[in-house]
Amino acid sequence: MNNRNINYRAAVQEALEEEFTNDPHRILVGEDILDGNREPVAGNLKKKFPERVINSLPLVEEMLCGIGLGMHLGGLKPVIQFDYSTFLALAIYELFKLGTWRY
């Protein structure tokens, strides 16, 4: 077991980079992923995988999870980045709608 100390942001960046390297169907979608005011959560993914980081979505928090679900149904493996945890309730609603649709 590795007992190194790492902060949360660095752990997310490391996990994303590993997933993007190992899986060509992985894609990152969200708003302000590459915000210049703070260190981006995506790290250097935009430089390494420019075609797989989509940062130019309009403000559609209600639809982000639905966009990701549609990408998944199309064969991609999206990672959806939400800026605020309050939008997770909207994501749960989208998952509920997909479950009833598939049922």
CSV table of N, CA and C in Angstrom, one decimal:
chain,number,residue,atom,x,y,z
A,1,MET,N,0.8,-1.2,0.0
A,1,MET,CA,0.0,0.0,0.0
A,1,MET,C,0.9,1.2,0.0
A,2,ASN,N,0.5,2.2,-0.7
A,2,ASN,CA,1.2,3.5,-0.9
A,2,ASN,C,0.7,4.5,0.2
A,3,ASN,N,1.6,5.0,1.0
A,3,ASN,CA,1.2,5.9,2.0
A,3,ASN,C,1.6,7.4,1.7
A,4,ARG,N,1.6,7.8,0.5
A,4,ARG,CA,2.0,9.1,0.2
A,4,ARG,C,0.9,10.1,0.5
A,5,ASN,N,1.3,11.3,0.7
A,5,ASN,CA,0.3,12.4,1.0
A,5,ASN,C,0.0,13.1,-0.3
A,6,ILE,N,-1.3,13.3,-0.6
A,6,ILE,CA,-1.6,14.0,-1.9
A,6,ILE,C,-3.0,14.7,-1.6
A,7,ASN,N,-3.1,15.9,-2.1
A,7,ASN,CA,-4.3,16.6,-1.9
A,7,ASN,C,-5.4,16.2,-2.9
A,8,TYR,N,-6.6,16.6,-2.6
A,8,TYR,CA,-7.8,16.1,-3.4
A,8,TYR,C,-7.7,16.5,-4.9
A,9,ARG,N,-7.3,17.7,-5.1
A,9,ARG,CA,-7.2,18.2,-6.5
A,9,ARG,C,-6.2,17.4,-7.3
A,10,ALA,N,-5.0,17.1,-6.7
A,10,ALA,CA,-4.0,16.4,-7.4
A,10,ALA,C,-4.4,14.9,-7.6
A,11,ALA,N,-5.2,14.4,-6.6
A,11,ALA,CA,-5.6,13.0,-6.8
A,11,ALA,C,-6.6,12.9,-8.0
A,12,VAL,N,-7.5,13.9,-8.1
A,12,VAL,CA,-8.5,13.9,-9.2
A,12,VAL,C,-7.7,14.0,-10.5
A,13,GLN,N,-6.8,14.9,-10.6
A,13,GLN,CA,-6.0,15.1,-11.8
A,13,GLN,C,-5.2,13.9,-12.2
A,14,GLU,N,-4.6,13.2,-11.2
A,14,GLU,CA,-3.9,12.0,-11.5
A,14,GLU,C,-4.8,10.9,-12.0
A,15,ALA,N,-6.0,10.7,-11.4
A,15,ALA,CA,-6.9,9.7,-11.8
A,15,ALA,C,-7.4,10.0,-13.2
A,16,LEU,N,-7.8,11.2,-13.5
A,16,LEU,CA,-8.2,11.6,-14.8
A,16,LEU,C,-7.2,11.3,-15.9
A,17,GLU,N,-6.0,11.7,-15.6
A,17,GLU,CA,-4.9,11.5,-16.6
A,17,GLU,C,-4.7,10.0,-16.8
A,18,GLU,N,-4.7,9.2,-15.8
A,18,GLU,CA,-4.6,7.7,-15.9
A,18,GLU,C,-5.7,7.1,-16.8
A,19,GLU,N,-7.0,7.6,-16.5
A,19,GLU,CA,-8.1,7.1,-17.3
A,19,GLU,C,-8.0,7.5,-18.7
A,20,PHE,N,-7.6,8.7,-19.0
A,20,PHE,CA,-7.6,9.2,-20.4
A,20,PHE,C,-6.5,8.5,-21.1
A,21,THR,N,-5.4,8.2,-20.5
A,21,THR,CA,-4.3,7.5,-21.1
A,21,THR,C,-4.7,6.0,-21.4
A,22,ASN,N,-5.4,5.4,-20.6
A,22,ASN,CA,-5.8,4.0,-20.7
A,22,ASN,C,-7.0,3.7,-21.6
A,23,ASP,N,-7.9,4.7,-21.7
A,23,ASP,CA,-9.2,4.5,-22.4
A,23,ASP,C,-9.4,5.6,-23.4
A,24,PRO,N,-9.4,5.3,-24.7
A,24,PRO,CA,-9.6,6.3,-25.8
A,24,PRO,C,-11.0,6.8,-25.9
A,25,HIS,N,-12.0,6.1,-25.2
A,25,HIS,CA,-13.4,6.6,-25.2
A,25,HIS,C,-13.7,7.5,-24.1
A,26,ARG,N,-12.8,7.8,-23.2
A,26,ARG,CA,-13.0,8.7,-22.1
A,26,ARG,C,-13.0,10.1,-22.6
A,27,ILE,N,-14.0,10.9,-22.1
A,27,ILE,CA,-14.1,12.3,-22.6
A,27,ILE,C,-14.5,13.2,-21.4
A,28,LEU,N,-14.1,14.4,-21.3
A,28,LEU,CA,-14.4,15.3,-20.2
A,28,LEU,C,-15.3,16.4,-20.7
A,29,VAL,N,-16.4,16.6,-20.0
A,29,VAL,CA,-17.4,17.6,-20.4
A,29,VAL,C,-17.8,18.4,-19.2
A,30,GLY,N,-17.9,19.7,-19.3
A,30,GLY,CA,-18.3,20.6,-18.2
A,30,GLY,C,-18.2,22.1,-18.5
A,31,GLU,N,-18.4,22.8,-17.5
A,31,GLU,CA,-18.3,24.3,-17.6
A,31,GLU,C,-17.1,24.8,-16.8
A,32,ASP,N,-16.4,25.7,-17.3
A,32,ASP,CA,-15.2,26.3,-16.7
A,32,ASP,C,-14.2,25.3,-16.2
A,33,ILE,N,-14.0,24.3,-17.0
A,33,ILE,CA,-13.0,23.2,-16.7
A,33,ILE,C,-11.6,23.9,-16.7
A,34,LEU,N,-11.4,24.8,-17.7
A,34,LEU,CA,-10.1,25.4,-17.8
A,34,LEU,C,-10.1,26.9,-17.4
A,35,ASP,N,-10.8,27.1,-16.3
A,35,ASP,CA,-10.9,28.5,-15.8
A,35,ASP,C,-9.5,29.1,-15.4
A,36,GLY,N,-9.2,30.3,-15.9
A,36,GLY,CA,-7.9,30.9,-15.7
A,36,GLY,C,-7.8,31.5,-14.3
A,37,ASN,N,-8.8,31.6,-13.6
A,37,ASN,CA,-8.7,32.2,-12.2
A,37,ASN,C,-8.2,31.2,-11.2
A,38,ARG,N,-8.3,30.0,-11.5
A,38,ARG,CA,-7.8,29.0,-10.5
A,38,ARG,C,-7.1,27.8,-11.3
A,39,GLU,N,-6.4,27.0,-10.6
A,39,GLU,CA,-5.8,25.8,-11.2
A,39,GLU,C,-6.9,24.9,-11.7
A,40,PRO,N,-6.9,24.5,-13.0
A,40,PRO,CA,-7.9,23.7,-13.6
A,40,PRO,C,-8.0,22.3,-13.0
A,41,VAL,N,-9.2,21.8,-12.8
A,41,VAL,CA,-9.3,20.4,-12.3
A,41,VAL,C,-8.8,19.5,-13.4
A,42,ALA,N,-8.9,19.8,-14.6
A,42,ALA,CA,-8.5,18.9,-15.7
A,42,ALA,C,-7.0,18.8,-15.8
A,43,GLY,N,-6.2,19.7,-15.1
A,43,GLY,CA,-4.8,19.6,-15.2
A,43,GLY,C,-4.3,19.9,-16.6
A,44,ASN,N,-3.5,19.0,-17.1
A,44,ASN,CA,-2.9,19.2,-18.5
A,44,ASN,C,-3.7,18.3,-19.5
A,45,LEU,N,-4.9,17.9,-19.2
A,45,LEU,CA,-5.6,17.1,-20.2
A,45,LEU,C,-5.9,17.8,-21.5
A,46,LYS,N,-6.2,19.1,-21.4
A,46,LYS,CA,-6.5,19.8,-22.7
A,46,LYS,C,-5.2,19.8,-23.6
A,47,LYS,N,-4.0,19.9,-23.0
A,47,LYS,CA,-2.8,19.8,-23.9
A,47,LYS,C,-2.6,18.5,-24.4
A,48,LYS,N,-2.8,17.4,-23.6
A,48,LYS,CA,-2.5,16.1,-24.0
A,48,LYS,C,-3.6,15.5,-24.9
A,49,PHE,N,-4.8,15.8,-24.6
A,49,PHE,CA,-6.0,15.2,-25.3
A,49,PHE,C,-7.0,16.3,-25.7
A,50,PRO,N,-6.6,17.2,-26.6
A,50,PRO,CA,-7.4,18.4,-26.9
A,50,PRO,C,-8.8,18.1,-27.5
A,51,GLU,N,-8.9,16.9,-28.2
A,51,GLU,CA,-10.2,16.6,-28.8
A,51,GLU,C,-11.1,15.9,-27.8
A,52,ARG,N,-10.6,15.6,-26.6
A,52,ARG,CA,-11.5,14.9,-25.6
A,52,ARG,C,-11.8,15.7,-24.4
A,53,VAL,N,-11.5,17.0,-24.4
A,53,VAL,CA,-11.9,17.9,-23.3
A,53,VAL,C,-12.8,19.0,-24.0
A,54,ILE,N,-14.1,18.9,-23.6
A,54,ILE,CA,-15.1,19.9,-24.1
A,54,ILE,C,-15.4,20.9,-23.1
A,55,ASN,N,-14.9,22.1,-23.3
A,55,ASN,CA,-15.1,23.1,-22.3
A,55,ASN,C,-16.0,24.3,-22.7
A,56,SER,N,-16.5,24.2,-23.9
A,56,SER,CA,-17.3,25.3,-24.5
A,56,SER,C,-18.8,25.1,-24.5
A,57,LEU,N,-19.3,24.4,-23.5
A,57,LEU,CA,-20.7,24.2,-23.4
A,57,LEU,C,-21.4,25.5,-22.8
A,58,PRO,N,-22.6,25.8,-23.2
A,58,PRO,CA,-23.3,26.9,-22.6
A,58,PRO,C,-23.7,26.6,-21.2
A,59,LEU,N,-24.2,27.5,-20.5
A,59,LEU,CA,-24.6,27.3,-19.1
A,59,LEU,C,-25.9,26.5,-19.1
A,60,VAL,N,-25.8,25.2,-19.0
A,60,VAL,CA,-26.9,24.3,-19.0
A,60,VAL,C,-26.8,23.2,-17.9
A,61,GLU,N,-26.7,23.7,-16.7
A,61,GLU,CA,-26.5,22.7,-15.6
A,61,GLU,C,-27.6,21.7,-15.6
A,62,GLU,N,-28.8,22.1,-15.9
A,62,GLU,CA,-29.9,21.1,-15.9
A,62,GLU,C,-29.7,20.0,-16.9
A,63,MET,N,-28.9,20.2,-17.9
A,63,MET,CA,-28.7,19.2,-19.0
A,63,MET,C,-27.4,18.5,-19.0
A,64,LEU,N,-26.4,18.9,-18.1
A,64,LEU,CA,-25.1,18.3,-18.2
A,64,LEU,C,-25.1,16.8,-18.0
A,65,CYS,N,-25.9,16.3,-17.0
A,65,CYS,CA,-26.0,14.9,-16.8
A,65,CYS,C,-26.6,14.2,-18.0
A,66,GLY,N,-27.7,14.8,-18.5
A,66,GLY,CA,-28.4,14.3,-19.7
A,66,GLY,C,-27.4,14.2,-20.9
A,67,ILE,N,-26.6,15.2,-21.1
A,67,ILE,CA,-25.6,15.2,-22.2
A,67,ILE,C,-24.7,14.0,-22.0
A,68,GLY,N,-24.2,13.8,-20.7
A,68,GLY,CA,-23.3,12.7,-20.4
A,68,GLY,C,-24.0,11.4,-20.6
A,69,LEU,N,-25.2,11.2,-20.3
A,69,LEU,CA,-25.9,10.0,-20.5
A,69,LEU,C,-26.1,9.7,-21.9
A,70,GLY,N,-26.4,10.7,-22.7
A,70,GLY,CA,-26.5,10.5,-24.2
A,70,GLY,C,-25.2,10.1,-24.8
A,71,MET,N,-24.1,10.7,-24.3
A,71,MET,CA,-22.7,10.3,-24.8
A,71,MET,C,-22.5,8.8,-24.4
A,72,HIS,N,-22.9,8.5,-23.2
A,72,HIS,CA,-22.6,7.1,-22.8
A,72,HIS,C,-23.4,6.1,-23.7
A,73,LEU,N,-24.7,6.4,-24.0
A,73,LEU,CA,-25.5,5.6,-24.8
A,73,LEU,C,-24.9,5.5,-26.2
A,74,GLY,N,-24.1,6.5,-26.6
A,74,GLY,CA,-23.5,6.5,-27.9
A,74,GLY,C,-22.1,5.8,-28.0
A,75,GLY,N,-21.7,5.3,-26.8
A,75,GLY,CA,-20.4,4.6,-26.8
A,75,GLY,C,-19.3,5.2,-26.1
A,76,LEU,N,-19.4,6.5,-25.7
A,76,LEU,CA,-18.3,7.2,-25.1
A,76,LEU,C,-18.4,6.9,-23.6
A,77,LYS,N,-17.4,7.3,-22.9
A,77,LYS,CA,-17.3,7.2,-21.4
A,77,LYS,C,-17.1,8.6,-20.8
A,78,PRO,N,-18.1,9.4,-20.7
A,78,PRO,CA,-17.9,10.8,-20.3
A,78,PRO,C,-17.7,10.9,-18.8
A,79,VAL,N,-16.9,12.0,-18.5
A,79,VAL,CA,-16.7,12.4,-17.1
A,79,VAL,C,-17.3,13.8,-17.1
A,80,ILE,N,-18.4,14.0,-16.2
A,80,ILE,CA,-19.1,15.3,-16.2
A,80,ILE,C,-18.6,16.1,-15.0
A,81,GLN,N,-18.2,17.3,-15.2
A,81,GLN,CA,-17.7,18.2,-14.2
A,81,GLN,C,-18.7,19.2,-13.8
A,82,PHE,N,-19.1,19.2,-12.6
A,82,PHE,CA,-20.1,20.2,-12.1
A,82,PHE,C,-19.3,21.2,-11.2
A,83,ASP,N,-19.6,22.5,-11.4
A,83,ASP,CA,-18.9,23.5,-10.6
A,83,ASP,C,-19.4,23.5,-9.1
A,84,TYR,N,-20.7,23.3,-8.9
A,84,TYR,CA,-21.3,23.4,-7.6
A,84,TYR,C,-22.0,22.1,-7.3
A,85,SER,N,-22.0,21.7,-6.0
A,85,SER,CA,-22.6,20.4,-5.6
A,85,SER,C,-24.1,20.6,-5.7
A,86,THR,N,-24.7,21.8,-5.7
A,86,THR,CA,-26.1,21.9,-5.8
A,86,THR,C,-26.7,21.4,-7.1
A,87,PHE,N,-25.9,21.3,-8.1
A,87,PHE,CA,-26.4,20.8,-9.4
A,87,PHE,C,-26.4,19.2,-9.4
A,88,LEU,N,-25.9,18.6,-8.4
A,88,LEU,CA,-26.0,17.1,-8.4
A,88,LEU,C,-27.4,16.6,-8.2
A,89,ALA,N,-28.3,17.4,-7.6
A,89,ALA,CA,-29.7,17.0,-7.5
A,89,ALA,C,-30.3,16.9,-8.9
A,90,LEU,N,-29.9,17.8,-9.8
A,90,LEU,CA,-30.4,17.8,-11.2
A,90,LEU,C,-29.8,16.5,-11.9
A,91,ALA,N,-28.6,16.1,-11.6
A,91,ALA,CA,-28.0,14.9,-12.2
A,91,ALA,C,-28.8,13.7,-11.7
A,92,ILE,N,-29.2,13.6,-10.5
A,92,ILE,CA,-29.9,12.5,-10.0
A,92,ILE,C,-31.3,12.4,-10.7
A,93,TYR,N,-31.9,13.5,-11.0
A,93,TYR,CA,-33.2,13.6,-11.7
A,93,TYR,C,-33.0,13.0,-13.1
A,94,GLU,N,-31.9,13.4,-13.8
A,94,GLU,CA,-31.6,12.8,-15.1
A,94,GLU,C,-31.4,11.3,-15.1
A,95,LEU,N,-30.7,10.8,-14.0
A,95,LEU,CA,-30.5,9.4,-13.9
A,95,LEU,C,-31.9,8.7,-13.7
A,96,PHE,N,-32.7,9.3,-12.9
A,96,PHE,CA,-34.1,8.7,-12.7
A,96,PHE,C,-34.9,8.7,-14.0
A,97,LYS,N,-34.8,9.7,-14.8
A,97,LYS,CA,-35.5,9.7,-16.0
A,97,LYS,C,-35.0,8.7,-17.0
A,98,LEU,N,-33.7,8.5,-17.0
A,98,LEU,CA,-33.1,7.4,-17.9
A,98,LEU,C,-33.5,6.1,-17.4
A,99,GLY,N,-33.6,5.9,-16.1
A,99,GLY,CA,-34.0,4.6,-15.6
A,99,GLY,C,-35.5,4.2,-15.9
A,100,THR,N,-36.3,5.2,-15.9
A,100,THR,CA,-37.7,5.0,-16.2
A,100,THR,C,-37.9,4.8,-17.7
A,101,TRP,N,-37.0,5.5,-18.5
A,101,TRP,CA,-37.1,5.4,-19.9
A,101,TRP,C,-36.6,4.0,-20.4
A,102,ARG,N,-35.6,3.5,-19.8
A,102,ARG,CA,-35.1,2.2,-20.2
A,102,ARG,C,-36.0,1.1,-19.7
A,103,TYR,N,-36.6,1.3,-18.5
A,103,TYR,CA,-37.5,0.3,-18.0
A,103,TYR,C,-38.7,0.1,-18.9
